[in-house]
Amino acid sequence: MKVYAGLAGIPVVKSSISYIDGEKGFLEYRGIPIQELVENSSYLETSYLLVFGKLPSKDKLSRFINDIKNNLYLDDSVLKFLKDIPSSTHPMKVLQSIIPVLSSKDPNTDVLDEKHHYSSLVNLLGQVPTIIASWKRIQEGKEPVEPDPELSYSGNFLYMMRGEKPDELEERIFDKCLILHAEHTINASTFTAIVVASTLADFYSAVSSAVGSLSGRLHGGANERVFYMLSAIKDIDDIPAIIDKKLKNKERIMGFGHRVYKTYDPRAKLIKQMLQEISSIKGDSKLLKVAMEFEKVATQRLKEKRIYPNIDFYSGVLYSLFGIPPAFYTPVFAMARISGWIAHCKEYIKENKLFRPTQIYDGGHNIHYIPPEKRG
Amino acid sequence: MKVYAGLAGIPVVKSSISYIDGEKGFLEYRGIPIQELVENSSYLETSYLLVFGKLPSKDKLSRFINDIKNNLYLDDSVLKFLKDIPSSTHPMKVLQSIIPVLSSKDPNTDVLDEKHHYSSLVNLLGQVPTIIASWKRIQEGKEPVEPDPELSYSGNFLYMMRGEKPDELEERIFDKCLILHAEHTINASTFTAIVVASTLADFYSAVSSAVGSLSGRLHGGANERVFYMLSAIKDIDDIPAIIDKKLKNKERIMGFGHRVYKTYDPRAKLIKQMLQEISSIKGDSKLLKVAMEFEKVATQRLKEKRIYPNIDFYSGVLYSLFGIPPAFYTPVFAMARISGWIAHCKEYIKENKLFRPTQIYDGGHNIHYIPPEKRG
């Protein structure tokens, strides 16, 4: 008997939510290529697609959007709590912490009743962005900005984060960025969500646990570290030497390489295009120039090893252009992934099987209790 | 390729924390039979044993107990939050919610630094009982009872729950009950904890997620349902008919049967002895009489199928004698399991491998995006 460490290569679900071809570098949500969704859809429409399996009718979509907009506001108790938390608390902790209590205002949390899934989804999609943005403002010693349901979903989030309304370009590109982060088959956080859901705990408990999982430095958080790496580069001409030094020291280059993709991550390609669109309109930022050059050099050096930039390489750069502080990059990832997590929970419990793996015991037997005074 | 549904029979860890022999009905923690620990140890000493692998020296034990007693008090922000939460919120949600923010007052949460594990353990063992007891009081519209570090760990918990000091018998038996619930190899909640820990998220995030997992009705909560089943029995003479009806209808009998034990659950045997001790001193309660008779009849009927009472059959009855309300049975289970969860997290990350299982995709490909106006 051997241990399946990390369960690498072990299929734990049959799933029809998303598909990755790592050799060809493509990604589909419910069979639709990610490029088509980024080009034509919105984050909320894509969320509906992921969770319910097909694109909504016009009426269903507008009802869905309305229901979410009616759920943007936080309960007073949640706002009070945010103001009481020590201001040094990381936003991922705040998110993991608030999500379970959101269930207390939702009378429809029975996961065995399919109709209840809609309610959890709408509540979480509505309130999580408000929690993140409110926490950012509170950490800065400012009052939270009230949601503005007249704005688009993404427009409202950027507005609540910054206190000023974004322009059309920012709003549109941020929304596409949420689409790119909404789903990506089974990883540690999605797996956490379905393990919790398999006990028939409600989706609030499952999503909160997934946030906890995403907070780990081996999972979410890579985009934040890419940002720091790129920000530390003083001169573009230093880049080849910096990369060569890292390669010589066998350091991992943050934002490069992916378990599944053996070619360019299709999401990185799309974010790169977005960055180029922004820079063609607003002009280049220094960080963007550094990122482009870094990517060019690192890709040349790593091509033979089939290591390419992943989504995390560019997403931090994009968020920084939107005025989002680094500690909030992973929370934005979490906010986008809510629909993916819920889609997987919903799918899993349909033919639910409680997760109960086993262990190989390698300890002693029949050891006796020794009273404290006789211990060494 | 097949799906390993629920990962039944798949070993995910090598572990030396606990061992079950389901055929013989015995359970060991770090190789020591559970009976010896229940007879001689305390919950805190057993927690130390589980997490650090061996019984502490006299000095280490007294330092450990002191450090926990110094951590019984809740931060003002936590108390304020408890008072703000809607009073209908289930205590398991409250627990899942508060635990992540406890990390904000702990400067030592780097899981790769072994010294930091002690700090998480001591904080969680200290504060979780206070959170549970405070929430019970607040739900009842009463002020939380301040911890009394002069009392034993279990004595203080019962005192905070009820507002009056327990007698020696209650204190002693409740502590043994915590020992019985402290650890039980890999189940859904322990698995959740190690999946989260494998991302290198801190132990607060891992334990909060495990609480979320334990809140599911297929996992924790069986003891609560046994209590309701037994409470509903009006007359002891009705028991054979009630059981026969359940068996005829192929209903599952709550509190009977276990995935691993094919004989009497050793923990159930020990709790039964404790109940007998209590009743010999304090006299029989009606509930206890009903439970004893129910067990006798059900065990006769189910013996051929090798189905026996499990720990959940008697633990609710015991908690009810201690004045603990049914909604708090699973939180008490969670509180006792903290040491088991942390022991597994600590063990797992020593040779950490991020959990990343895979899926078998069974959806479509190359489906095109259709604009809303053209959808059916």
GROMACS .gro file of C-alpha atoms in nm, chain A residues 27 29 33-47 50 152-155 157-158 167-183 266-278 281 311 315 318-319 322 332-333 335-337 339, chain B residues 369:
model
   67
   27LEU     CA    1  -0.948   2.638  -2.165
   29TYR     CA    2  -1.604   2.674  -1.954
   33PRO     CA    3  -1.362   2.854  -2.536
   34ILE     CA    4  -1.251   3.111  -2.279
   35GLN     CA    5  -1.163   3.358  -2.560
   36GLU     CA    6  -1.526   3.368  -2.674
   37LEU     CA    7  -1.650   3.434  -2.324
   38VAL     CA    8  -1.395   3.706  -2.259
   39GLU     CA    9  -1.487   3.868  -2.587
   40ASN     CA   10  -1.865   3.846  -2.560
   41SER     CA   11  -1.988   3.760  -2.213
   42SER     CA   12  -1.990   3.931  -1.873
   43TYR     CA   13  -1.867   3.792  -1.543
   44LEU     CA   14  -2.220   3.745  -1.412
   45GLU     CA   15  -2.343   3.575  -1.728
   46THR     CA   16  -2.038   3.348  -1.717
   47SER     CA   17  -2.109   3.272  -1.350
   50LEU     CA   18  -2.071   2.781  -1.484
  152SER     CA   19  -2.223   4.733  -1.353
  153TYR     CA   20  -2.104   4.454  -1.123
  154SER     CA   21  -1.737   4.526  -1.191
  155GLY     CA   22  -1.788   4.900  -1.211
  157PHE     CA   23  -1.661   4.696  -0.718
  158LEU     CA   24  -1.395   4.935  -0.848
  167ASP     CA   25  -1.403   5.471  -1.670
  168GLU     CA   26  -1.559   5.240  -1.927
  169LEU     CA   27  -1.226   5.081  -2.024
  170GLU     CA   28  -1.133   4.989  -1.664
  171GLU     CA   29  -1.480   4.854  -1.595
  172ARG     CA   30  -1.481   4.640  -1.910
  173ILE     CA   31  -1.132   4.501  -1.863
  174PHE     CA   32  -1.175   4.426  -1.493
  175ASP     CA   33  -1.489   4.230  -1.574
  176LYS     CA   34  -1.299   4.023  -1.831
  177CYS     CA   35  -1.035   3.960  -1.570
  178LEU     CA   36  -1.301   3.817  -1.337
  179ILE     CA   37  -1.415   3.586  -1.619
  180LEU     CA   38  -1.058   3.456  -1.654
  181HIS     CA   39  -1.040   3.378  -1.281
  182ALA     CA   40  -1.387   3.227  -1.241
  183GLU     CA   41  -1.298   2.860  -1.283
  266PRO     CA   42  -0.439   3.110  -2.256
  267ARG     CA   43  -0.546   3.334  -1.970
  268ALA     CA   44  -0.204   3.499  -1.954
  269LYS     CA   45  -0.229   3.565  -2.328
  270LEU     CA   46  -0.566   3.735  -2.281
  271ILE     CA   47  -0.453   3.946  -1.986
  272LYS     CA   48  -0.145   4.051  -2.183
  273GLN     CA   49  -0.372   4.171  -2.465
  274MET     CA   50  -0.578   4.367  -2.214
  275LEU     CA   51  -0.267   4.531  -2.073
  276GLN     CA   52  -0.162   4.625  -2.425
  277GLU     CA   53  -0.504   4.777  -2.488
  278ILE     CA   54  -0.480   4.982  -2.171
  281ILE     CA   55  -0.493   5.423  -2.463
  311ILE     CA   56  -0.214   3.403  -1.537
  315SER     CA   57  -0.284   3.981  -1.321
  318LEU     CA   58  -0.326   4.475  -1.417
  319TYR     CA   59  -0.469   4.512  -1.066
  322PHE     CA   60  -0.657   4.971  -1.125
  332VAL     CA   61  -1.011   3.956  -0.597
  333PHE     CA   62  -0.915   3.608  -0.719
  335MET     CA   63  -1.429   3.688  -0.541
  336ALA     CA   64  -1.408   3.576  -0.904
  337ARG     CA   65  -1.376   3.207  -0.813
  339SER     CA   66  -1.899   3.087  -0.910
  745TYR     CA   67  -2.118   3.157  -2.740
   0.00000   0.00000   0.00000
